[in-house]
mmCIF file with all atom_site columns, C-alpha atoms in Angstrom:
data_model
loop_
_atom_site.group_PDB
_atom_site.id
_atom_site.type_symbol
_atom_site.label_atom_id
_atom_site.label_alt_id
_atom_site.label_comp_id
_atom_site.label_asym_id
_atom_site.label_entity_id
_atom_site.label_seq_id
_atom_site.pdbx_PDB_ins_code
_atom_site.Cartn_x
_atom_site.Cartn_y
_atom_site.Cartn_z
_atom_site.occupancy
_atom_site.B_iso_or_equiv
_atom_site.pdbx_formal_charge
_atom_site.auth_seq_id
_atom_site.auth_comp_id
_atom_site.auth_asym_id
_atom_site.auth_atom_id
_atom_site.pdbx_PDB_model_num
ATOM 1   C CA . LYS A 1 1   ? 66.629 -22.173 -18.098 1.00 50.00 ? 1   LYS A CA 1
ATOM 2   C CA . ASP A 1 2   ? 67.939 -22.313 -14.583 1.00 65.00 ? 2   ASP A CA 1
ATOM 3   C CA . ILE A 1 3   ? 66.135 -20.018 -12.203 1.00 78.00 ? 3   ILE A CA 1
ATOM 4   C CA . TYR A 1 4   ? 68.005 -19.540 -8.964  1.00 83.00 ? 4   TYR A CA 1
ATOM 5   C CA . VAL A 1 5   ? 68.327 -17.081 -6.100  1.00 88.00 ? 5   VAL A CA 1
ATOM 6   C CA . ASP A 1 6   ? 71.629 -15.321 -5.485  1.00 89.00 ? 6   ASP A CA 1
ATOM 7   C CA . TYR A 1 7   ? 71.112 -13.824 -2.031  1.00 89.00 ? 7   TYR A CA 1
ATOM 8   C CA . LYS A 1 8   ? 74.700 -12.557 -1.917  1.00 91.00 ? 8   LYS A CA 1
ATOM 9   C CA . GLU A 1 9   ? 74.152 -10.509 -5.078  1.00 88.00 ? 9   GLU A CA 1
ATOM 10  C CA . LEU A 1 10  ? 70.796 -9.280  -3.793  1.00 87.00 ? 10  LEU A CA 1
ATOM 11  C CA . ASP A 1 11  ? 72.350 -8.232  -0.475  1.00 87.00 ? 11  ASP A CA 1
ATOM 12  C CA . SER A 1 12  ? 75.124 -6.342  -2.295  1.00 85.00 ? 12  SER A CA 1
ATOM 13  C CA . LEU A 1 13  ? 72.608 -3.958  -3.888  1.00 80.00 ? 13  LEU A CA 1
ATOM 14  C CA . GLU A 1 14  ? 72.154 -0.657  -2.117  1.00 76.00 ? 14  GLU A CA 1
ATOM 15  C CA . LEU A 1 15  ? 68.379 -0.539  -2.358  1.00 79.00 ? 15  LEU A CA 1
ATOM 16  C CA . ALA A 1 16  ? 65.817 1.274   -0.278  1.00 76.00 ? 16  ALA A CA 1
ATOM 17  C CA . GLU A 1 17  ? 64.236 -1.028  2.296   1.00 83.00 ? 17  GLU A CA 1
ATOM 18  C CA . ASP A 1 18  ? 60.861 -1.349  0.526   1.00 84.00 ? 18  ASP A CA 1
ATOM 19  C CA . LYS A 1 19  ? 62.540 -2.264  -2.761  1.00 84.00 ? 19  LYS A CA 1
ATOM 20  C CA . TYR A 1 20  ? 64.879 -4.731  -1.103  1.00 87.00 ? 20  TYR A CA 1
ATOM 21  C CA . ASP A 1 21  ? 61.965 -6.300  0.791   1.00 90.00 ? 21  ASP A CA 1
ATOM 22  C CA . ALA A 1 22  ? 59.964 -6.742  -2.423  1.00 90.00 ? 22  ALA A CA 1
ATOM 23  C CA . LEU A 1 23  ? 62.897 -8.444  -4.161  1.00 90.00 ? 23  LEU A CA 1
ATOM 24  C CA . PHE A 1 24  ? 63.686 -10.537 -1.083  1.00 91.00 ? 24  PHE A CA 1
ATOM 25  C CA . ASN A 1 25  ? 60.061 -11.730 -0.869  1.00 92.00 ? 25  ASN A CA 1
ATOM 26  C CA . PHE A 1 26  ? 60.199 -12.615 -4.575  1.00 92.00 ? 26  PHE A CA 1
ATOM 27  C CA . ALA A 1 27  ? 63.412 -14.563 -3.890  1.00 91.00 ? 27  ALA A CA 1
ATOM 28  C CA . GLU A 1 28  ? 61.747 -16.413 -1.027  1.00 91.00 ? 28  GLU A CA 1
ATOM 29  C CA . ALA A 1 29  ? 58.730 -17.314 -3.177  1.00 90.00 ? 29  ALA A CA 1
ATOM 30  C CA . LEU A 1 30  ? 61.046 -18.564 -5.926  1.00 88.00 ? 30  LEU A CA 1
ATOM 31  C CA . SER A 1 31  ? 63.199 -20.676 -3.643  1.00 85.00 ? 31  SER A CA 1
ATOM 32  C CA . SER A 1 32  ? 60.420 -22.084 -1.472  1.00 81.00 ? 32  SER A CA 1
ATOM 33  C CA . GLU A 1 33  ? 60.256 -25.864 -1.442  1.00 73.00 ? 33  GLU A CA 1
ATOM 34  C CA . ILE A 1 34  ? 56.475 -25.582 -1.327  1.00 70.00 ? 34  ILE A CA 1
ATOM 35  C CA . LYS A 1 35  ? 55.559 -24.069 -4.672  1.00 72.00 ? 35  LYS A CA 1
ATOM 36  C CA . ASN A 1 36  ? 52.873 -21.437 -4.266  1.00 78.00 ? 36  ASN A CA 1
ATOM 37  C CA . ASN A 1 37  ? 52.162 -19.790 -7.601  1.00 89.00 ? 37  ASN A CA 1
ATOM 38  C CA . ILE A 1 38  ? 49.848 -17.174 -6.147  1.00 90.00 ? 38  ILE A CA 1
ATOM 39  C CA . GLU A 1 39  ? 52.595 -15.997 -3.780  1.00 92.00 ? 39  GLU A CA 1
ATOM 40  C CA . LEU A 1 40  ? 55.100 -15.879 -6.637  1.00 92.00 ? 40  LEU A CA 1
ATOM 41  C CA . LEU A 1 41  ? 52.714 -13.838 -8.804  1.00 93.00 ? 41  LEU A CA 1
ATOM 42  C CA . VAL A 1 42  ? 51.926 -11.431 -5.947  1.00 92.00 ? 42  VAL A CA 1
ATOM 43  C CA . CYS A 1 43  ? 55.635 -10.953 -5.213  1.00 92.00 ? 43  CYS A CA 1
ATOM 44  C CA . ALA A 1 44  ? 56.438 -10.342 -8.907  1.00 91.00 ? 44  ALA A CA 1
ATOM 45  C CA . ARG A 1 45  ? 53.763 -7.640  -9.003  1.00 90.00 ? 45  ARG A CA 1
ATOM 46  C CA . GLU A 1 46  ? 55.124 -6.092  -5.800  1.00 91.00 ? 46  GLU A CA 1
ATOM 47  C CA . CYS A 1 47  ? 58.557 -5.765  -7.448  1.00 87.00 ? 47  CYS A CA 1
ATOM 48  C CA . ILE A 1 48  ? 56.840 -3.467  -9.962  1.00 85.00 ? 48  ILE A CA 1
ATOM 49  C CA . ASN A 1 49  ? 54.691 -1.679  -7.365  1.00 85.00 ? 49  ASN A CA 1
ATOM 50  C CA . VAL A 1 50  ? 57.696 -0.474  -5.346  1.00 82.00 ? 50  VAL A CA 1
ATOM 51  C CA . THR A 1 51  ? 59.130 1.272   -8.394  1.00 77.00 ? 51  THR A CA 1
ATOM 52  C CA . GLY A 1 52  ? 56.041 3.481   -8.452  1.00 71.00 ? 52  GLY A CA 1
ATOM 53  C CA . ASN A 1 53  ? 55.708 2.928   -12.210 1.00 70.00 ? 53  ASN A CA 1
ATOM 54  C CA . LEU A 1 54  ? 52.877 0.525   -12.975 1.00 70.00 ? 54  LEU A CA 1
ATOM 55  C CA . THR A 1 55  ? 53.124 1.040   -16.756 1.00 67.00 ? 55  THR A CA 1
ATOM 56  C CA . ALA A 1 56  ? 55.483 -1.961  -16.726 1.00 63.00 ? 56  ALA A CA 1
ATOM 57  C CA . LEU A 1 57  ? 52.438 -4.108  -16.049 1.00 68.00 ? 57  LEU A CA 1
ATOM 58  C CA . SER A 1 58  ? 51.075 -3.234  -19.488 1.00 69.00 ? 58  SER A CA 1
ATOM 59  C CA . SER A 1 59  ? 54.068 -3.674  -21.768 1.00 71.00 ? 59  SER A CA 1
ATOM 60  C CA . GLN A 1 60  ? 57.354 -5.526  -21.738 1.00 72.00 ? 60  GLN A CA 1
ATOM 61  C CA . ARG A 1 61  ? 58.936 -2.493  -23.389 1.00 72.00 ? 61  ARG A CA 1
ATOM 62  C CA . TYR A 1 62  ? 58.191 -0.500  -20.226 1.00 71.00 ? 62  TYR A CA 1
ATOM 63  C CA . LEU A 1 63  ? 59.475 -3.316  -18.045 1.00 74.00 ? 63  LEU A CA 1
ATOM 64  C CA . ASN A 1 64  ? 62.834 -3.322  -19.830 1.00 73.00 ? 64  ASN A CA 1
ATOM 65  C CA . ASP A 1 65  ? 63.278 0.397   -19.108 1.00 70.00 ? 65  ASP A CA 1
ATOM 66  C CA . LEU A 1 66  ? 62.088 0.345   -15.497 1.00 71.00 ? 66  LEU A CA 1
ATOM 67  C CA . ASP A 1 67  ? 64.627 1.711   -13.036 1.00 67.00 ? 67  ASP A CA 1
ATOM 68  C CA . ILE A 1 68  ? 65.070 1.221   -9.325  1.00 65.00 ? 68  ILE A CA 1
ATOM 69  C CA . MET A 1 69  ? 66.821 4.141   -7.691  1.00 55.00 ? 69  MET A CA 1
ATOM 70  C CA . LEU A 1 70  ? 69.635 3.134   -5.382  1.00 53.00 ? 70  LEU A CA 1
ATOM 71  C CA . ASP A 1 71  ? 69.207 4.101   -1.737  1.00 50.00 ? 71  ASP A CA 1
ATOM 72  C CA . LEU A 1 72  ? 72.038 6.572   -1.296  1.00 48.00 ? 72  LEU A CA 1
ATOM 73  C CA . ASP A 1 73  ? 72.354 9.526   1.041   1.00 50.00 ? 73  ASP A CA 1
ATOM 74  C CA . ASP A 1 74  ? 73.150 11.937  -1.812  1.00 48.00 ? 74  ASP A CA 1
ATOM 75  C CA . VAL A 1 75  ? 69.795 12.379  -3.611  1.00 50.00 ? 75  VAL A CA 1
ATOM 76  C CA . ALA A 1 76  ? 71.365 14.082  -6.647  1.00 50.00 ? 76  ALA A CA 1
ATOM 77  C CA . TYR A 1 77  ? 73.765 11.150  -7.051  1.00 48.00 ? 77  TYR A CA 1
ATOM 78  C CA . ALA A 1 78  ? 70.987 8.626   -6.488  1.00 47.00 ? 78  ALA A CA 1
ATOM 79  C CA . CYS A 1 79  ? 68.848 10.189  -9.201  1.00 50.00 ? 79  CYS A CA 1
ATOM 80  C CA . THR A 1 80  ? 71.576 9.633   -11.778 1.00 51.00 ? 80  THR A CA 1
ATOM 81  C CA . HIS A 1 81  ? 72.638 6.192   -10.522 1.00 56.00 ? 81  HIS A CA 1
ATOM 82  C CA . ARG A 1 82  ? 69.766 3.849   -11.112 1.00 63.00 ? 82  ARG A CA 1
ATOM 83  C CA . VAL A 1 83  ? 69.635 0.153   -11.694 1.00 72.00 ? 83  VAL A CA 1
ATOM 84  C CA . LYS A 1 84  ? 67.321 -1.497  -14.199 1.00 79.00 ? 84  LYS A CA 1
ATOM 85  C CA . LEU A 1 85  ? 64.872 -3.728  -12.361 1.00 83.00 ? 85  LEU A CA 1
ATOM 86  C CA . ILE A 1 86  ? 65.169 -6.358  -15.078 1.00 85.00 ? 86  ILE A CA 1
ATOM 87  C CA . ASP A 1 87  ? 68.977 -6.383  -14.661 1.00 85.00 ? 87  ASP A CA 1
ATOM 88  C CA . ILE A 1 88  ? 68.457 -7.206  -10.985 1.00 86.00 ? 88  ILE A CA 1
ATOM 89  C CA . ILE A 1 89  ? 65.965 -9.934  -11.908 1.00 88.00 ? 89  ILE A CA 1
ATOM 90  C CA . LYS A 1 90  ? 68.458 -11.424 -14.381 1.00 88.00 ? 90  LYS A CA 1
ATOM 91  C CA . LYS A 1 91  ? 71.470 -11.167 -12.095 1.00 87.00 ? 91  LYS A CA 1
ATOM 92  C CA . CYS A 1 92  ? 69.887 -12.274 -8.823  1.00 88.00 ? 92  CYS A CA 1
ATOM 93  C CA . PHE A 1 93  ? 67.436 -14.860 -10.144 1.00 90.00 ? 93  PHE A CA 1
ATOM 94  C CA . GLY A 1 94  ? 68.727 -16.010 -13.546 1.00 89.00 ? 94  GLY A CA 1
ATOM 95  C CA . MET A 1 95  ? 65.350 -15.093 -14.984 1.00 89.00 ? 95  MET A CA 1
ATOM 96  C CA . SER A 1 96  ? 64.859 -13.584 -18.427 1.00 89.00 ? 96  SER A CA 1
ATOM 97  C CA . ALA A 1 97  ? 62.839 -10.445 -18.991 1.00 87.00 ? 97  ALA A CA 1
ATOM 98  C CA . ASP A 1 98  ? 60.386 -12.536 -21.029 1.00 89.00 ? 98  ASP A CA 1
ATOM 99  C CA . TYR A 1 99  ? 59.786 -14.972 -18.186 1.00 91.00 ? 99  TYR A CA 1
ATOM 100 C CA . PHE A 1 100 ? 59.363 -12.229 -15.584 1.00 91.00 ? 100 PHE A CA 1
ATOM 101 C CA . TYR A 1 101 ? 56.965 -10.385 -17.881 1.00 90.00 ? 101 TYR A CA 1
ATOM 102 C CA . ARG A 1 102 ? 54.935 -13.599 -18.364 1.00 92.00 ? 102 ARG A CA 1
ATOM 103 C CA . LEU A 1 103 ? 54.609 -13.842 -14.566 1.00 93.00 ? 103 LEU A CA 1
ATOM 104 C CA . LEU A 1 104 ? 53.212 -10.308 -14.556 1.00 91.00 ? 104 LEU A CA 1
ATOM 105 C CA . CYS A 1 105 ? 50.803 -11.144 -17.402 1.00 92.00 ? 105 CYS A CA 1
ATOM 106 C CA . ILE A 1 106 ? 49.563 -14.289 -15.666 1.00 95.00 ? 106 ILE A CA 1
ATOM 107 C CA . GLY A 1 107 ? 48.963 -12.279 -12.495 1.00 93.00 ? 107 GLY A CA 1
ATOM 108 C CA . ASN A 1 108 ? 47.197 -9.465  -14.334 1.00 92.00 ? 108 ASN A CA 1
ATOM 109 C CA . LYS A 1 109 ? 44.897 -11.848 -16.174 1.00 94.00 ? 109 LYS A CA 1
ATOM 110 C CA . PHE A 1 110 ? 44.134 -14.576 -13.652 1.00 95.00 ? 110 PHE A CA 1
ATOM 111 C CA . VAL A 1 111 ? 44.656 -13.147 -10.149 1.00 95.00 ? 111 VAL A CA 1
ATOM 112 C CA . ASP A 1 112 ? 42.368 -10.951 -8.080  1.00 94.00 ? 112 ASP A CA 1
ATOM 113 C CA . PHE A 1 113 ? 44.788 -8.826  -6.034  1.00 90.00 ? 113 PHE A CA 1
ATOM 114 C CA . GLY A 1 114 ? 42.240 -7.922  -3.351  1.00 87.00 ? 114 GLY A CA 1
ATOM 115 C CA . ASP A 1 115 ? 42.815 -8.122  0.396   1.00 88.00 ? 115 ASP A CA 1
ATOM 116 C CA . VAL A 1 116 ? 43.709 -11.781 -0.090  1.00 90.00 ? 116 VAL A CA 1
ATOM 117 C CA . ALA A 1 117 ? 45.080 -12.563 -3.530  1.00 92.00 ? 117 ALA A CA 1
ATOM 118 C CA . GLU A 1 118 ? 43.413 -15.491 -5.240  1.00 94.00 ? 118 GLU A CA 1
ATOM 119 C CA . PHE A 1 119 ? 42.959 -16.908 -8.705  1.00 95.00 ? 119 PHE A CA 1
ATOM 120 C CA . THR A 1 120 ? 39.813 -15.716 -10.458 1.00 94.00 ? 120 THR A CA 1
ATOM 121 C CA . ILE A 1 121 ? 39.227 -19.344 -11.508 1.00 95.00 ? 121 ILE A CA 1
ATOM 122 C CA . PRO A 1 122 ? 39.821 -21.662 -8.524  1.00 94.00 ? 122 PRO A CA 1
ATOM 123 C CA . GLU A 1 123 ? 41.093 -24.570 -10.677 1.00 94.00 ? 123 GLU A CA 1
ATOM 124 C CA . LEU A 1 124 ? 44.087 -22.490 -11.751 1.00 95.00 ? 124 LEU A CA 1
ATOM 125 C CA . LYS A 1 125 ? 45.678 -22.751 -8.320  1.00 93.00 ? 125 LYS A CA 1
ATOM 126 C CA . ASP A 1 126 ? 46.757 -26.314 -9.121  1.00 92.00 ? 126 ASP A CA 1
ATOM 127 C CA . LEU A 1 127 ? 48.462 -25.443 -12.420 1.00 94.00 ? 127 LEU A CA 1
ATOM 128 C CA . THR A 1 128 ? 52.161 -24.808 -12.929 1.00 92.00 ? 128 THR A CA 1
ATOM 129 C CA . ILE A 1 129 ? 53.431 -21.495 -14.267 1.00 93.00 ? 129 ILE A CA 1
ATOM 130 C CA . SER A 1 130 ? 54.154 -23.252 -17.588 1.00 93.00 ? 130 SER A CA 1
ATOM 131 C CA . LYS A 1 131 ? 50.526 -24.347 -17.876 1.00 96.00 ? 131 LYS A CA 1
ATOM 132 C CA . LEU A 1 132 ? 49.224 -20.925 -16.873 1.00 96.00 ? 132 LEU A CA 1
ATOM 133 C CA . LYS A 1 133 ? 51.448 -19.315 -19.505 1.00 95.00 ? 133 LYS A CA 1
ATOM 134 C CA . GLU A 1 134 ? 49.828 -21.436 -22.210 1.00 96.00 ? 134 GLU A CA 1
ATOM 135 C CA . LEU A 1 135 ? 46.406 -20.095 -21.195 1.00 97.00 ? 135 LEU A CA 1
ATOM 136 C CA . LEU A 1 136 ? 47.377 -16.440 -21.691 1.00 96.00 ? 136 LEU A CA 1
ATOM 137 C CA . PRO A 1 137 ? 46.006 -16.152 -25.278 1.00 95.00 ? 137 PRO A CA 1
ATOM 138 C CA . LEU A 1 138 ? 42.521 -17.061 -24.027 1.00 96.00 ? 138 LEU A CA 1
ATOM 139 C CA . SER A 1 139 ? 40.022 -14.816 -22.311 1.00 95.00 ? 139 SER A CA 1
ATOM 140 C CA . VAL A 1 140 ? 39.190 -15.500 -18.677 1.00 96.00 ? 140 VAL A CA 1
ATOM 141 C CA . GLU A 1 141 ? 35.725 -16.661 -19.804 1.00 96.00 ? 141 GLU A CA 1
ATOM 142 C CA . GLN A 1 142 ? 37.212 -19.125 -22.297 1.00 96.00 ? 142 GLN A CA 1
ATOM 143 C CA . VAL A 1 143 ? 39.443 -20.563 -19.574 1.00 97.00 ? 143 VAL A CA 1
ATOM 144 C CA . ARG A 1 144 ? 36.545 -20.742 -17.108 1.00 97.00 ? 144 ARG A CA 1
ATOM 145 C CA . LYS A 1 145 ? 34.397 -22.561 -19.692 1.00 96.00 ? 145 LYS A CA 1
ATOM 146 C CA . ALA A 1 146 ? 37.195 -25.049 -20.464 1.00 96.00 ? 146 ALA A CA 1
ATOM 147 C CA . PHE A 1 147 ? 37.477 -25.983 -16.781 1.00 96.00 ? 147 PHE A CA 1
ATOM 148 C CA . ASN A 1 148 ? 33.707 -26.006 -16.175 1.00 96.00 ? 148 ASN A CA 1
ATOM 149 C CA . THR A 1 149 ? 33.182 -28.418 -19.084 1.00 95.00 ? 149 THR A CA 1
ATOM 150 C CA . LYS A 1 150 ? 36.206 -30.489 -17.986 1.00 95.00 ? 150 LYS A CA 1
ATOM 151 C CA . THR A 1 151 ? 37.849 -29.934 -21.375 1.00 94.00 ? 151 THR A CA 1
ATOM 152 C CA . LEU A 1 152 ? 40.832 -28.877 -19.278 1.00 96.00 ? 152 LEU A CA 1
ATOM 153 C CA . THR A 1 153 ? 41.657 -30.089 -15.782 1.00 95.00 ? 153 THR A CA 1
ATOM 154 C CA . LYS A 1 154 ? 44.529 -29.715 -13.347 1.00 94.00 ? 154 LYS A CA 1
ATOM 155 C CA . HIS A 1 155 ? 45.883 -32.919 -14.890 1.00 95.00 ? 155 HIS A CA 1
ATOM 156 C CA . SER A 1 156 ? 46.017 -31.483 -18.427 1.00 95.00 ? 156 SER A CA 1
ATOM 157 C CA . THR A 1 157 ? 49.545 -31.360 -19.794 1.00 96.00 ? 157 THR A CA 1
ATOM 158 C CA . VAL A 1 158 ? 51.190 -28.303 -21.321 1.00 96.00 ? 158 VAL A CA 1
ATOM 159 C CA . LYS A 1 159 ? 50.852 -30.012 -24.712 1.00 96.00 ? 159 LYS A CA 1
ATOM 160 C CA . GLU A 1 160 ? 47.123 -30.635 -24.200 1.00 95.00 ? 160 GLU A CA 1
ATOM 161 C CA . ILE A 1 161 ? 46.557 -27.032 -23.134 1.00 96.00 ? 161 ILE A CA 1
ATOM 162 C CA . ARG A 1 162 ? 48.547 -25.788 -26.134 1.00 95.00 ? 162 ARG A CA 1
ATOM 163 C CA . GLU A 1 163 ? 46.466 -27.972 -28.489 1.00 95.00 ? 163 GLU A CA 1
ATOM 164 C CA . TYR A 1 164 ? 43.241 -26.710 -26.928 1.00 95.00 ? 164 TYR A CA 1
ATOM 165 C CA . VAL A 1 165 ? 44.294 -23.074 -27.344 1.00 95.00 ? 165 VAL A CA 1
ATOM 166 C CA . LYS A 1 166 ? 45.292 -23.764 -30.956 1.00 94.00 ? 166 LYS A CA 1
ATOM 167 C CA . SER A 1 167 ? 41.926 -25.426 -31.648 1.00 93.00 ? 167 SER A CA 1
ATOM 168 C CA . LEU A 1 168 ? 40.099 -22.330 -30.395 1.00 91.00 ? 168 LEU A CA 1
ATOM 169 C CA . LYS A 1 169 ? 42.261 -19.989 -32.451 1.00 89.00 ? 169 LYS A CA 1
ATOM 170 C CA . THR A 1 170 ? 42.012 -21.997 -35.670 1.00 87.00 ? 170 THR A CA 1
ATOM 171 C CA . GLY A 1 171 ? 38.406 -23.091 -35.233 1.00 85.00 ? 171 GLY A CA 1
ATOM 172 C CA . GLN A 1 172 ? 39.455 -26.703 -35.725 1.00 82.00 ? 172 GLN A CA 1
ATOM 173 C CA . PRO A 1 173 ? 37.878 -29.231 -33.363 1.00 77.00 ? 173 PRO A CA 1
ATOM 174 C CA . LEU A 1 174 ? 40.070 -30.675 -30.659 1.00 73.00 ? 174 LEU A CA 1
ATOM 175 C CA . ALA A 1 175 ? 41.263 -34.175 -31.566 1.00 69.00 ? 175 ALA A CA 1
ATOM 176 C CA . LYS A 1 176 ? 39.604 -36.849 -29.431 1.00 64.00 ? 176 LYS A CA 1
ATOM 177 C CA . LYS A 1 177 ? 41.832 -38.912 -27.149 1.00 56.00 ? 177 LYS A CA 1
#
């Protein structure tokens, strides 16, 4: 899957400033040469926050139906002419609804969105989004224990993380290396 940023398409949308800013910040986090997962996760959440409908954080079904009202002078017209947030995400970033929803899930589970957003488990800051996604079936405590015991490290591959998660779910011991 090719994730990209189409600034021209983003600029063509007639969005209110706060909504445009949230999407622009998400675009910047996506296109940054220095990958900062915490920034990406914060910006994904902000895209939901500016809609005023946080139910999308709890279910992909809600995310798929989430509208962003266009910023038009005629309020009656604007209320009937809305754009689906996920359509903007797909069109401007080449990102599927599933992938965007996984970003939201990773943020909800592993990020403390306090004054300064940070991972609840410091070792997670060095993992890619793909690795973080594989950890989603586990509880935060299970993930913390895996890193504390060095069963998982920042050097663990996606395959190794997947096998570890499977071993916990099935009750089968993890194969020794």
